[in-house]
Tab-separated table of C-alpha atoms in Angstrom:
chain	number	residue	atom	x	y	z
A	134	MET	CA	0.197	0.361	-0.002
A	135	PHE	CA	1.135	3.095	-0.943
A	136	ALA	CA	0.661	4.590	2.564
A	137	GLU	CA	2.682	1.710	3.946
A	138	LEU	CA	5.428	2.563	1.436
A	139	LYS	CA	9.063	3.738	3.609
A	140	GLY	CA	11.590	6.470	2.007
A	141	ASP	CA	14.293	3.908	1.842
A	142	GLU	CA	11.881	1.244	0.739
A	143	MET	CA	11.053	3.956	-2.367
A	144	THR	CA	14.162	4.352	-2.890
A	145	ASP	CA	14.783	1.026	-3.640
A	146	ILE	CA	11.677	1.181	-6.395
A	147	LEU	CA	13.456	3.357	-7.883
A	148	SER	CA	16.881	2.624	-7.989
A	149	ILE	CA	16.533	-0.659	-9.360
A	150	ASN	CA	13.390	-0.568	-11.362
A	151	VAL	CA	13.894	3.366	-13.434
A	152	VAL	CA	17.814	4.251	-12.757
A	153	GLY	CA	19.482	0.710	-13.314
A	154	LEU	CA	17.606	0.422	-16.373
A	155	VAL	CA	18.940	3.578	-17.811
A	156	LEU	CA	22.441	3.598	-16.381
A	157	CYS	CA	22.414	-0.041	-18.344
A	158	SER	CA	20.753	1.559	-21.693
A	159	ASN	CA	22.820	4.398	-21.455
A	160	LEU	CA	26.422	2.800	-22.176
A	161	ALA	CA	25.286	0.065	-23.720
A	162	VAL	CA	23.752	2.807	-26.084
A	163	LYS	CA	26.596	4.948	-26.078
A	164	SER	CA	28.986	1.973	-26.849
A	165	MET	CA	27.098	0.958	-30.080
A	166	LEU	CA	27.176	3.905	-31.829
A	167	GLU	CA	30.458	4.509	-30.498
A	168	ARG	CA	31.156	1.776	-32.521
A	169	ASN	CA	28.423	2.280	-35.288
A	170	ILE	CA	27.200	-0.988	-35.217
A	171	VAL	CA	23.837	-2.184	-34.500
A	172	GLY	CA	23.288	-3.391	-31.614
A	173	HIS	CA	19.805	-4.498	-29.581
A	174	VAL	CA	19.353	-2.162	-26.387
A	175	ILE	CA	16.022	-5.102	-24.436
A	176	ASN	CA	14.544	-3.497	-21.360
A	177	VAL	CA	12.491	-5.961	-19.343
A	178	SER	CA	9.041	-4.189	-17.816
A	179	SER	CA	5.821	-5.233	-16.477
A	180	MET	CA	2.306	-5.569	-17.261
A	181	LEU	CA	2.555	-2.512	-14.627
A	182	GLY	CA	3.684	-1.051	-16.818
A	183	HIS	CA	0.394	-0.232	-18.887
A	184	ASN	CA	-1.518	-0.484	-16.366
A	185	VAL	CA	-2.459	0.807	-12.332
A	186	VAL	CA	-3.080	-1.277	-9.773
A	187	GLY	CA	-4.542	0.533	-7.340
A	188	ILE	CA	-2.096	-0.953	-4.296
A	189	LEU	CA	0.749	-1.155	-6.043
A	190	ASN	CA	0.220	2.325	-7.869
A	191	PHE	CA	4.178	3.129	-6.494
A	192	TYR	CA	5.138	0.060	-8.410
A	193	ALA	CA	3.819	0.900	-11.771
A	194	ALA	CA	4.152	4.190	-11.715
A	195	THR	CA	8.088	3.322	-12.002
A	196	LYS	CA	7.447	0.861	-14.647
A	197	HIS	CA	5.174	3.388	-16.725
A	198	ALA	CA	8.515	5.530	-16.244
A	199	VAL	CA	9.882	2.562	-18.686
A	200	THR	CA	7.856	2.267	-20.874
A	201	ALA	CA	8.624	6.189	-21.591
A	202	ILE	CA	12.047	6.054	-21.293
A	203	SER	CA	12.042	2.641	-23.982
A	204	LYS	CA	9.516	4.536	-25.862
A	205	GLY	CA	11.331	7.970	-26.249
A	206	LEU	CA	15.097	5.456	-26.322
A	207	ARG	CA	13.078	3.813	-29.858
A	208	MET	CA	12.721	7.517	-31.141
A	209	GLU	CA	15.596	9.333	-30.578
A	210	ILE	CA	18.017	6.173	-32.354
A	211	ALA	CA	15.500	6.542	-35.010
A	212	ALA	CA	15.951	10.161	-36.022
A	213	LYS	CA	19.391	9.218	-35.710
A	214	GLY	CA	19.378	6.818	-38.280
A	215	SER	CA	20.673	3.839	-36.410
A	216	ARG	CA	19.693	0.960	-36.906
A	217	ILE	CA	19.814	-0.545	-33.033
A	218	LYS	CA	16.311	-1.691	-32.125
A	219	VAL	CA	14.381	-1.051	-28.298
A	220	THR	CA	12.518	-3.912	-27.295
A	221	GLN	CA	10.782	-3.669	-23.731
A	222	ILE	CA	9.087	-7.121	-22.741
A	223	SER	CA	6.146	-6.588	-19.732
A	224	SER	CA	5.367	-10.032	-17.982
A	225	GLU	CA	2.433	-9.804	-16.974
A	226	ARG	CA	3.052	-11.828	-13.025
A	227	VAL	CA	5.835	-13.885	-12.360
A	228	GLU	CA	5.864	-16.477	-9.982
A	229	THR	CA	8.177	-15.315	-7.310
A	230	ASN	CA	7.658	-14.451	-3.265
A	231	PHE	CA	6.422	-10.689	-3.741
A	232	HIS	CA	3.019	-11.751	-4.895
A	233	PRO	CA	2.094	-13.960	-1.428
A	234	ASN	CA	3.539	-11.668	0.277
A	235	LEU	CA	1.309	-9.035	-0.767
A	236	PHE	CA	-1.772	-10.675	-0.486
A	237	HIS	CA	-0.252	-11.903	2.876
A	238	ASP	CA	-1.011	-15.636	2.450
A	239	ALA	CA	1.044	-17.097	0.169
A	240	GLU	CA	-1.804	-19.478	-1.137
A	241	ALA	CA	-3.932	-16.193	-1.620
A	242	GLY	CA	-1.454	-14.753	-3.724
A	243	ARG	CA	-1.730	-17.953	-5.831
A	244	LYS	CA	-5.059	-17.923	-6.414
A	245	HIS	CA	-5.360	-14.465	-7.773
A	246	SER	CA	-5.043	-14.720	-11.413
A	247	LYS	CA	-3.867	-11.670	-13.731
A	248	ALA	CA	-7.367	-10.388	-14.205
A	249	GLN	CA	-8.089	-10.487	-10.540
A	250	ILE	CA	-5.334	-8.317	-9.950
A	251	LEU	CA	-5.682	-6.137	-11.737
A	252	HIS	CA	-9.095	-5.981	-11.176
A	253	LEU	CA	-8.388	-4.583	-8.553
A	254	ASN	CA	-7.765	-1.891	-10.685
A	255	SER	CA	-11.636	-0.339	-10.527
A	256	TYR	CA	-12.150	0.146	-6.915
């Protein structure tokens, strides 16, 4: 829940999902452009980069940032005439301890389908 997030947790989420991605993509693109090679930047995101779930709104915001960065980078590189490709992979829910912990019950977390989780967005 947003109100329960601590400052250091927000910083960690932003650092991993946005800053880390930007730093890696930046170095990769610079290297590819300097060497004039055909390359491919692959940014890993989430379906939450295209939707928002109320209880995951801060996390979703960082994944929306990944979407904006990927689209913007793709346009910037294309405008330079480079053949570097930029792809964003937006996965659905991945089986980790995150979802069971989100629902405070491992079995309940496993039972929630994508549709059920996204349904929370309507509240």
